[in-house]
Amino acid sequence: QKEVEQDPGPLSVPEGAIVSLNCTYSNSAFQYFMWYRQYSRKGPELLMYTYSSGNKEDGRFTAQVDKSSKYISLFIRDSQPSDSATYLCAMSGPNDYKLSFGAGTTVTVRA
Amino acid sequence: DVKVTQSSRYLVKRTGEKVFLECVQDMDHENMFWYRQDPGLGLRLIYFSYDVKMKEKGDIPEGYSVSREKKERFSLILESASTNQTSMYLCASSLSRRELFFGEGSRLTVL
């Protein structure tokens, strides 16, 4: 079993829809949770970062962490074609240098 | 802006060749990483370095080695390339353990 599970999709939605992405994990030591966005033929870039449980909002993006269920989510409201990318969840423990990544979910927002 | 530059975007090598992938960062970051990215598997850590001349094995170090002679430069070496090393290779640097800055990737094909 992988340490971080993420549905690879692909996910195709019409412009303006809400996109819902999620990851589950098995390591209860994880405390830092991140979402990276990767456009085609580019490296990933950090989109959202959350510490421990709770919600975090940044514009159209909301990240949620439920440590009791070992489940994290990313919501994109009013999705735009420019949101078309692969979204990777990542997480780490308190003393880790390395991040554990999900496989990534490819999202296409249709105009 | 942080810039992580990978010297080659696309390489084609033959089985048994020695391959060098170079990565340079311009933000004086302590930590540097090499990942490989494969469909359905996400990003897997090959090696990382938290200081000059220091290196640590990641999850899949077999068949690879690294060199970090200067703080800004981290090289990945495939001593004898094999077809199962065909992949996208991503270099990253970070100041904290949370936000990684990635290069654009080097797509290696081994024939």
XYZ file of N, CA and C in Angstrom:
666
model
N 0.846 -1.194 0.000
C 0.000 0.000 0.000
C 0.887 1.252 0.000
N 0.537 2.197 -0.883
C 1.294 3.432 -0.923
C 1.007 4.266 0.318
N 1.989 5.082 0.694
C 1.849 5.937 1.870
C 0.816 7.039 1.617
N 0.745 7.503 0.387
C -0.205 8.548 -0.005
C -0.947 8.065 -1.248
N -2.277 8.046 -1.166
C -3.098 7.605 -2.279
C -3.860 8.797 -2.866
N -3.812 8.894 -4.185
C -4.512 9.985 -4.861
C -5.070 9.441 -6.161
N -6.340 9.681 -6.398
C -6.996 9.232 -7.619
C -6.402 9.992 -8.798
N -5.819 9.303 -9.791
C -5.151 10.003 -10.887
C -6.096 10.655 -11.877
N -7.421 10.354 -11.784
C -8.386 10.905 -12.728
C -8.235 10.209 -14.072
N -8.338 10.908 -15.193
C -8.452 12.361 -15.289
C -9.846 12.872 -14.950
N -9.885 14.159 -14.637
C -11.116 14.829 -14.263
C -11.364 15.936 -15.282
N -12.553 15.954 -15.862
C -12.903 16.978 -16.844
C -14.174 17.665 -16.381
N -14.124 18.994 -16.257
C -15.282 19.741 -15.760
C -15.520 20.951 -16.653
N -16.759 21.457 -16.686
C -17.011 22.693 -17.449
C -16.536 23.903 -16.657
N -16.207 24.946 -17.374
C -15.794 26.202 -16.748
C -16.850 26.658 -15.749
N -16.386 27.109 -14.585
C -17.298 27.572 -13.547
C -17.668 26.517 -12.528
N -17.371 25.256 -12.812
C -17.709 24.178 -11.876
C -16.764 24.189 -10.679
N -17.195 23.494 -9.629
C -16.317 23.281 -8.471
C -15.532 21.991 -8.703
N -14.232 22.092 -8.532
C -13.368 20.918 -8.656
C -13.031 20.426 -7.256
N -13.171 19.145 -7.034
C -12.885 18.554 -5.736
C -11.818 17.481 -5.904
N -10.725 17.643 -5.204
C -9.609 16.701 -5.278
C -9.308 16.199 -3.873
N -8.848 14.978 -3.758
C -8.560 14.482 -2.417
C -7.434 13.454 -2.407
N -6.872 13.278 -1.236
C -5.821 12.299 -0.989
C -6.073 11.649 0.361
N -5.715 10.396 0.466
C -5.700 9.720 1.762
C -4.272 9.291 2.055
N -3.979 9.124 3.326
C -2.628 8.747 3.710
C -2.671 7.797 4.883
N -1.551 7.122 5.103
C -1.528 6.110 6.153
C -0.629 6.483 7.332
N 0.274 7.424 7.144
C 1.241 7.771 8.180
C 0.677 8.831 9.125
N 0.357 8.435 10.349
C -0.259 9.368 11.295
C 0.713 10.449 11.769
N 1.991 10.309 11.448
C 2.978 11.324 11.851
C 2.961 12.550 10.945
N 2.311 12.451 9.803
C 2.273 13.594 8.892
C 1.592 14.779 9.566
N 2.229 15.941 9.463
C 1.667 17.157 10.058
C 1.565 18.300 9.057
N 2.338 18.224 8.011
C 2.367 19.307 7.025
C 1.782 18.783 5.722
N 0.843 19.531 5.174
C 0.103 19.067 4.011
C 0.123 20.150 2.935
N 0.456 19.748 1.731
C 0.632 20.696 0.654
C -0.071 20.231 -0.606
N -0.445 21.177 -1.405
C -0.916 20.910 -2.765
C -0.002 21.645 -3.738
N 0.484 20.881 -4.710
C 1.293 21.447 -5.775
C 0.487 21.383 -7.078
N 0.724 22.367 -7.933
C 0.100 22.394 -9.252
C 1.209 22.266 -10.292
N 0.957 21.437 -11.288
C 1.958 21.211 -12.329
C 1.310 21.376 -13.700
N 1.721 22.405 -14.403
C 1.265 22.581 -15.776
C 2.078 21.668 -16.689
N 1.517 21.394 -17.865
C 2.162 20.490 -18.796
C 3.575 20.970 -19.149
N 4.511 20.067 -19.093
C 5.918 20.328 -19.439
C 6.576 21.354 -18.514
N 6.057 21.469 -17.293
C 6.659 22.343 -16.281
C 6.879 21.563 -14.994
N 7.687 22.128 -14.097
C 7.829 21.533 -12.783
C 6.675 21.928 -11.885
N 6.425 21.155 -10.812
C 5.359 21.515 -9.872
C 5.682 22.815 -9.138
N 4.625 23.523 -8.737
C 4.787 24.723 -7.928
C 3.804 24.647 -6.757
N 4.235 25.169 -5.610
C 3.399 25.106 -4.419
C 2.157 25.978 -4.588
N 0.996 25.367 -4.301
C -0.275 26.079 -4.414
C -0.828 26.438 -3.034
N -0.875 25.439 -2.147
C -1.429 25.648 -0.820
C -0.608 24.850 0.185
N -0.540 25.363 1.407
C 0.190 24.683 2.481
C -0.635 24.797 3.758
N -0.839 23.680 4.445
C -1.630 23.652 5.671
C -0.881 22.866 6.731
N -0.915 23.378 7.935
C -0.316 22.670 9.055
C -1.420 22.035 9.893
N -1.289 20.752 10.154
C -2.221 20.000 10.996
C -3.635 20.040 10.415
N -4.641 19.926 11.243
C -6.019 19.865 10.759
C -6.597 21.252 10.532
N -7.674 21.296 9.745
C -8.370 22.554 9.559
C -8.489 22.924 8.099
N -9.004 24.118 7.883
C -9.226 24.636 6.537
C -8.325 25.833 6.280
N -8.011 26.028 5.012
C -7.281 27.226 4.612
C -7.813 27.679 3.269
N -8.077 28.950 3.141
C -8.649 29.485 1.918
C -7.700 30.505 1.306
N -7.587 30.460 -0.022
C -6.764 31.435 -0.738
C -7.456 31.695 -2.067
N -8.224 32.769 -2.107
C -8.946 33.087 -3.330
C -9.957 32.009 -3.664
N -9.847 31.444 -4.844
C -10.794 30.400 -5.260
C -10.429 29.014 -4.725
N -9.336 28.902 -4.032
C -8.829 27.610 -3.568
C -9.054 27.433 -2.062
N -9.522 26.241 -1.679
C -9.681 25.893 -0.270
C -9.049 24.529 -0.033
N -8.181 24.467 0.974
C -7.566 23.200 1.364
C -8.141 22.782 2.706
N -8.466 21.505 2.817
C -8.998 20.962 4.069
C -8.160 19.769 4.490
N -7.952 19.658 5.786
C -7.220 18.525 6.341
C -8.042 17.920 7.471
N -8.277 16.633 7.392
C -8.953 15.906 8.458
C -7.994 14.814 8.937
N -7.246 15.112 9.979
C -6.236 14.153 10.437
C -6.863 12.915 11.047
N -8.037 13.053 11.628
C -8.677 11.875 12.251
C -9.026 10.834 11.194
N -9.344 11.286 9.992
C -9.676 10.373 8.888
C -8.500 10.163 7.948
N -7.404 10.867 8.172
C -6.230 10.816 7.291
C -6.646 11.125 5.851
N -7.245 12.292 5.696
C -7.875 12.655 4.431
C -7.669 14.145 4.217
N -7.186 14.513 3.020
C -7.061 15.933 2.710
C -7.755 16.214 1.394
N -8.224 17.444 1.257
C -8.976 17.831 0.065
C -8.517 19.191 -0.439
N -8.714 19.391 -1.719
C -8.521 20.701 -2.341
C -9.758 20.985 -3.174
N -10.352 22.158 -2.957
C -11.505 22.581 -3.728
C -11.127 23.814 -4.549
N -11.553 23.802 -5.800
C -11.353 24.953 -6.673
C -12.734 25.455 -7.074
N -13.061 26.677 -6.653
C -14.362 27.259 -7.001
C -14.250 28.033 -8.297
N -15.368 28.136 -9.002
C -15.411 28.920 -10.239
C -14.208 28.572 -11.125
N -14.066 27.323 -11.430
C -12.880 26.858 -12.147
C -12.767 27.531 -13.522
N -11.518 27.744 -13.912
C -11.191 28.417 -15.165
C -10.339 27.488 -16.034
N -10.362 27.689 -17.353
C -9.480 26.867 -18.202
C -8.020 26.936 -17.775
N -7.611 28.056 -17.191
C -6.225 28.188 -16.739
C -5.917 27.304 -15.526
N -6.950 26.726 -14.917
C -6.744 25.783 -13.813
C -6.422 24.379 -14.323
N -6.495 24.163 -15.617
C -6.184 22.852 -16.186
C -4.723 22.522 -15.927
N -4.496 21.460 -15.170
C -3.152 21.094 -14.725
C -3.239 19.763 -13.991
N -2.104 19.277 -13.569
C -2.058 18.134 -12.657
C -1.839 18.666 -11.251
N -2.644 18.173 -10.324
C -2.565 18.608 -8.925
C -2.022 17.458 -8.079
N -0.962 17.747 -7.361
C -0.315 16.727 -6.540
C -0.435 17.097 -5.077
N -0.883 16.140 -4.269
C -0.824 16.373 -2.834
C 0.541 15.908 -2.327
N 0.973 16.516 -1.248
C 2.256 16.157 -0.645
C 2.159 16.365 0.856
N 2.912 15.607 1.600
C 2.847 15.727 3.047
C 4.146 15.276 3.680
N 4.360 15.709 4.926
C 5.584 15.331 5.618
C 5.368 15.371 7.119
N 6.247 14.685 7.818
C 6.212 14.689 9.269
C 7.012 15.854 9.823
N 7.072 15.974 11.147
C 7.693 17.152 11.750
C 9.194 17.246 11.523
N 9.846 16.123 11.340
C 11.300 16.144 11.216
C 11.793 15.649 9.864
N 10.901 15.609 8.901
C 11.262 15.076 7.590
C 11.880 16.129 6.704
N 12.926 15.751 6.009
C 13.425 16.580 4.924
C 12.637 16.320 3.656
N 12.094 15.119 3.538
C 11.476 14.784 2.264
C 9.958 14.822 2.365
N 9.348 15.069 1.232
C 7.896 15.046 1.121
C 7.462 13.729 0.498
N 6.297 13.247 0.911
C 5.677 12.094 0.267
C 4.567 12.620 -0.631
N 4.640 12.291 -1.903
C 3.710 12.823 -2.893
C 2.666 11.791 -3.282
N 1.472 12.277 -3.612
C 0.487 11.459 -4.288
C 0.842 11.371 -5.769
N 0.103 10.526 -6.484
C 0.406 10.299 -7.909
C 0.000 11.480 -8.783
N -0.873 12.353 -8.259
C -1.324 13.503 -9.044
C -2.638 13.233 -9.744
N -3.517 14.238 -9.783
C -4.787 14.159 -10.505
C -4.763 15.180 -11.634
N -5.009 14.721 -12.859
C -5.020 15.620 -14.011
C -6.424 16.195 -14.192
N -6.498 17.504 -14.193
C -7.774 18.220 -14.297
C -7.800 19.011 -15.592
N -8.918 18.899 -16.306
C -9.147 19.723 -17.492
C -10.429 20.510 -17.274
N -10.343 21.821 -17.426
C -11.522 22.689 -17.317
C -11.882 23.133 -18.724
N -13.060 22.734 -19.167
C -13.491 23.000 -20.543
C -14.169 24.367 -20.652
N -13.754 25.158 -21.620
C -14.337 26.492 -21.818
C -15.749 26.399 -22.389
N 12.616 36.092 -7.883
C 12.018 34.762 -7.880
C 13.116 33.700 -7.831
N 12.798 32.610 -7.145
C 13.722 31.482 -7.112
C 13.789 30.857 -8.493
N 14.991 30.530 -8.899
C 15.113 29.867 -10.179
C 15.939 28.616 -9.998
N 15.368 27.509 -10.429
C 16.073 26.238 -10.446
C 16.202 25.849 -11.909
N 17.425 25.719 -12.346
C 17.686 25.468 -13.766
C 18.264 24.076 -13.953
N 17.608 23.315 -14.799
C 18.112 21.997 -15.173
C 18.704 22.106 -16.568
N 19.911 21.597 -16.712
C 20.696 21.907 -17.908
C 20.090 21.350 -19.189
N 19.475 20.169 -19.102
C 18.950 19.556 -20.324
C 17.468 19.273 -20.161
N 16.650 19.721 -21.112
C 15.215 19.433 -21.043
C 14.900 18.046 -21.585
N 15.625 17.661 -22.640
C 15.366 16.369 -23.276
C 16.701 15.702 -23.594
N 16.809 14.436 -23.203
C 18.015 13.673 -23.523
C 17.606 12.304 -24.024
N 18.384 11.789 -24.984
C 18.228 10.420 -25.452
C 19.592 9.758 -25.330
N 19.635 8.672 -24.568
C 20.895 7.970 -24.330
C 20.711 6.490 -24.637
N 21.823 5.809 -24.776
C 21.800 4.373 -25.036
C 22.073 3.614 -23.741
N 21.567 2.418 -23.675
C 21.795 1.540 -22.535
C 23.295 1.424 -22.270
N 23.673 1.583 -21.002
C 25.065 1.461 -20.601
C 25.823 2.766 -20.585
N 25.266 3.815 -21.171
C 25.950 5.111 -21.163
C 25.909 5.726 -19.775
N 26.894 6.557 -19.492
C 26.904 7.339 -18.255
C 26.182 8.658 -18.545
N 25.275 9.008 -17.638
C 24.440 10.189 -17.866
C 24.602 11.157 -16.695
N 24.782 12.415 -17.028
C 24.874 13.467 -16.014
C 23.676 14.415 -16.179
N 22.957 14.633 -15.096
C 21.896 15.640 -15.094
C 22.319 16.721 -14.101
N 22.367 17.956 -14.620
C 22.859 19.054 -13.803
C 21.709 19.948 -13.350
N 21.844 20.465 -12.142
C 20.819 21.350 -11.595
C 21.509 22.482 -10.836
N 21.063 23.707 -11.093
C 21.633 24.871 -10.427
C 20.502 25.720 -9.873
N 20.655 26.173 -8.621
C 19.672 27.078 -8.026
C 20.358 28.374 -7.618
N 19.588 29.463 -7.673
C 20.206 30.778 -7.497
C 19.775 31.470 -6.213
N 19.203 30.722 -5.250
C 18.674 31.376 -4.056
C 19.395 30.968 -2.778
N 20.571 30.393 -2.892
C 21.355 30.069 -1.697
C 20.627 29.088 -0.773
N 19.824 28.199 -1.352
C 19.093 27.223 -0.546
C 20.019 26.129 -0.055
N 19.746 25.708 1.200
C 20.565 24.639 1.778
C 20.226 23.276 1.172
N 18.936 23.058 0.963
C 18.453 21.731 0.603
C 18.220 21.600 -0.896
N 18.661 20.484 -1.453
C 18.379 20.196 -2.852
C 17.975 18.743 -2.985
N 17.151 18.478 -3.996
C 16.518 17.167 -4.143
C 16.519 16.746 -5.616
N 16.579 15.437 -5.823
C 16.296 14.873 -7.134
C 15.141 13.891 -7.009
N 14.107 14.115 -7.826
C 12.963 13.229 -7.913
C 12.866 12.674 -9.329
N 12.204 11.539 -9.454
C 11.763 11.110 -10.759
C 10.249 11.010 -10.739
N 9.642 11.321 -11.882
C 8.186 11.347 -11.975
C 7.757 10.408 -13.083
N 6.916 9.449 -12.727
C 6.406 8.476 -13.671
C 4.891 8.417 -13.557
N 4.200 8.217 -14.685
C 2.726 8.182 -14.651
C 2.211 7.153 -13.656
N 1.272 7.572 -12.847
C 0.665 6.673 -11.874
C 1.471 6.468 -10.606
N 2.700 6.915 -10.606
C 3.564 6.719 -9.430
C 3.889 8.025 -8.720
N 3.603 9.128 -9.354
C 3.888 10.411 -8.733
C 5.377 10.697 -8.695
N 5.780 11.509 -7.723
C 7.183 11.867 -7.562
C 7.822 10.957 -6.529
N 8.935 10.395 -6.882
C 9.665 9.544 -5.952
C 11.060 10.118 -5.749
N 11.468 10.198 -4.498
C 12.730 10.834 -4.162
C 13.897 9.893 -4.411
N 14.881 10.386 -5.156
C 16.057 9.575 -5.453
C 17.161 9.855 -4.419
N 17.548 11.113 -4.319
C 18.564 11.565 -3.362
C 18.228 12.979 -2.941
N 18.707 13.359 -1.778
C 18.651 14.758 -1.400
C 19.927 15.143 -0.659
N 20.117 16.449 -0.578
C 21.333 16.977 0.056
C 20.942 18.190 0.882
N 21.394 18.223 2.137
C 21.045 19.350 2.997
C 22.253 20.243 3.271
N 23.362 19.938 2.609
C 24.545 20.779 2.761
C 25.545 20.366 1.696
N 26.500 21.223 1.449
C 27.542 20.887 0.480
C 28.246 19.601 0.921
N 28.469 18.740 -0.028
C 29.152 17.452 0.161
C 28.359 16.478 1.034
N 27.162 16.856 1.438
C 26.315 15.940 2.204
C 25.234 15.395 1.289
N 24.908 14.133 1.431
C 23.853 13.533 0.639
C 23.182 12.444 1.438
N 21.906 12.251 1.134
C 21.136 11.192 1.779
C 20.344 10.450 0.717
N 20.239 9.142 0.875
C 19.433 8.358 -0.045
C 17.960 8.646 0.181
N 17.241 8.675 -0.931
C 15.797 8.777 -0.847
C 15.166 7.398 -0.916
N 14.034 7.325 -1.584
C 13.296 6.062 -1.638
C 13.788 5.112 -2.714
N 14.383 5.649 -3.770
C 14.794 4.805 -4.912
C 16.196 5.175 -5.383
N 17.235 5.014 -4.562
C 18.579 5.452 -4.956
C 19.332 4.476 -5.865
N 18.815 3.266 -6.011
C 19.564 2.244 -6.743
C 19.778 2.666 -8.192
N 21.016 2.567 -8.638
C 21.342 2.909 -10.018
C 21.699 4.364 -10.225
N 21.659 5.149 -9.126
C 21.943 6.580 -9.208
C 23.017 6.957 -8.187
N 23.706 8.035 -8.479
C 24.564 8.680 -7.491
C 24.425 10.193 -7.685
N 24.931 10.950 -6.725
C 24.805 12.404 -6.792
C 26.131 13.044 -6.387
N 26.220 14.316 -6.737
C 27.395 15.095 -6.369
C 26.949 16.503 -6.029
N 27.477 17.005 -4.913
C 27.209 18.400 -4.553
C 28.509 19.013 -4.037
N 29.267 19.548 -4.968
C 30.559 20.175 -4.651
C 30.386 21.639 -4.280
N 29.343 22.274 -4.810
C 29.045 23.671 -4.489
C 27.595 23.770 -4.059
N 27.312 24.763 -3.245
C 25.977 24.884 -2.667
C 24.902 24.998 -3.743
N 25.193 25.691 -4.818
C 24.165 25.975 -5.802
C 23.959 24.856 -6.823
N 24.813 23.855 -6.806
C 24.783 22.848 -7.871
C 24.632 21.447 -7.311
N 23.686 20.697 -7.884
C 23.427 19.324 -7.443
C 23.267 18.476 -8.686
N 24.134 17.502 -8.836
C 24.159 16.694 -10.053
C 23.679 15.279 -9.767
N 22.928 14.749 -10.688
C 22.477 13.364 -10.629
C 23.228 12.581 -11.690
N 23.751 11.425 -11.306
C 24.570 10.622 -12.204
C 23.967 9.242 -12.334
N 23.784 8.811 -13.574
C 23.401 7.439 -13.866
C 24.655 6.768 -14.402
N 25.253 5.893 -13.606
C 26.547 5.312 -13.976
C 26.453 4.467 -15.238
N 25.374 3.743 -15.375
C 25.170 2.877 -16.539
C 23.674 2.840 -16.822
N 23.254 3.713 -17.717
C 21.814 3.902 -17.919
C 21.134 2.615 -18.380
N 19.927 2.409 -17.876
C 19.110 1.268 -18.292
C 17.737 1.770 -18.740
N 17.042 0.930 -19.493
C 15.760 1.377 -20.057
C 14.749 1.713 -18.967
N 14.845 1.065 -17.812
C 13.877 1.370 -16.745
C 14.173 2.696 -16.036
N 15.207 3.379 -16.491
C 15.482 4.721 -15.984
C 14.950 5.806 -16.918
N 14.251 5.390 -17.942
C 13.529 6.342 -18.785
C 12.443 6.993 -17.933
N 12.515 8.314 -17.826
C 11.606 8.997 -16.915
C 11.776 10.502 -17.042
N 10.927 11.222 -16.303
C 11.103 12.658 -16.115
C 11.835 12.859 -14.797
N 12.919 13.601 -14.828
C 13.704 13.871 -13.624
C 13.531 15.333 -13.223
N 13.169 15.519 -11.965
C 12.913 16.857 -11.444
C 13.872 17.178 -10.314
N 14.522 18.319 -10.440
C 15.382 18.827 -9.384
C 14.611 19.878 -8.604
N 14.855 19.969 -7.309
C 14.181 20.971 -6.487
C 15.140 21.490 -5.432
N 14.876 22.701 -4.972
C 15.639 23.232 -3.843
C 14.664 23.812 -2.836
N 15.107 23.956 -1.600
C 14.238 24.547 -0.577
C 15.064 25.148 0.540
N 14.449 26.139 1.171
C 15.025 26.718 2.374
C 14.394 26.052 3.594
N 13.083 25.893 3.554
C 12.380 25.174 4.609
C 12.127 23.760 4.123
N 11.527 22.963 4.986
C 11.218 21.588 4.588
C 9.857 21.486 3.920
N 9.207 22.627 3.717
C 7.831 22.572 3.242
C 7.704 22.943 1.789
N 8.306 24.063 1.403
C 8.114 24.523 0.037
C 9.324 24.180 -0.802
N 9.091 23.330 -1.772
C 10.129 22.978 -2.735
C 9.935 23.814 -3.989
N 11.039 24.297 -4.546
C 11.030 24.998 -5.815
C 11.623 24.058 -6.850
N 10.837 23.755 -7.866
C 11.244 22.762 -8.851
C 11.770 23.418 -10.121
N 12.678 22.711 -10.777
C 13.047 23.049 -12.131
C 11.993 22.531 -13.098
N 12.220 22.757 -14.383
C 11.231 22.379 -15.389
C 11.333 20.909 -15.790
N 12.334 20.231 -15.294
C 12.418 18.801 -15.548
C 13.337 18.451 -16.706
N 13.876 17.255 -16.640
C 14.698 16.701 -17.724
C 14.078 15.368 -18.121
N 13.622 15.297 -19.345
C 13.001 14.050 -19.806
C 14.080 13.192 -20.445
N 14.358 12.073 -19.817
C 15.404 11.159 -20.274
C 14.787 9.931 -20.903
N 15.236 9.611 -22.103
C 14.858 8.372 -22.767
C 16.104 7.529 -22.938
N 16.046 6.291 -22.457
C 17.164 5.363 -22.600
C 16.749 4.270 -23.577
N 17.496 4.167 -24.670
C 17.149 3.189 -25.723
C 17.951 1.912 -25.579
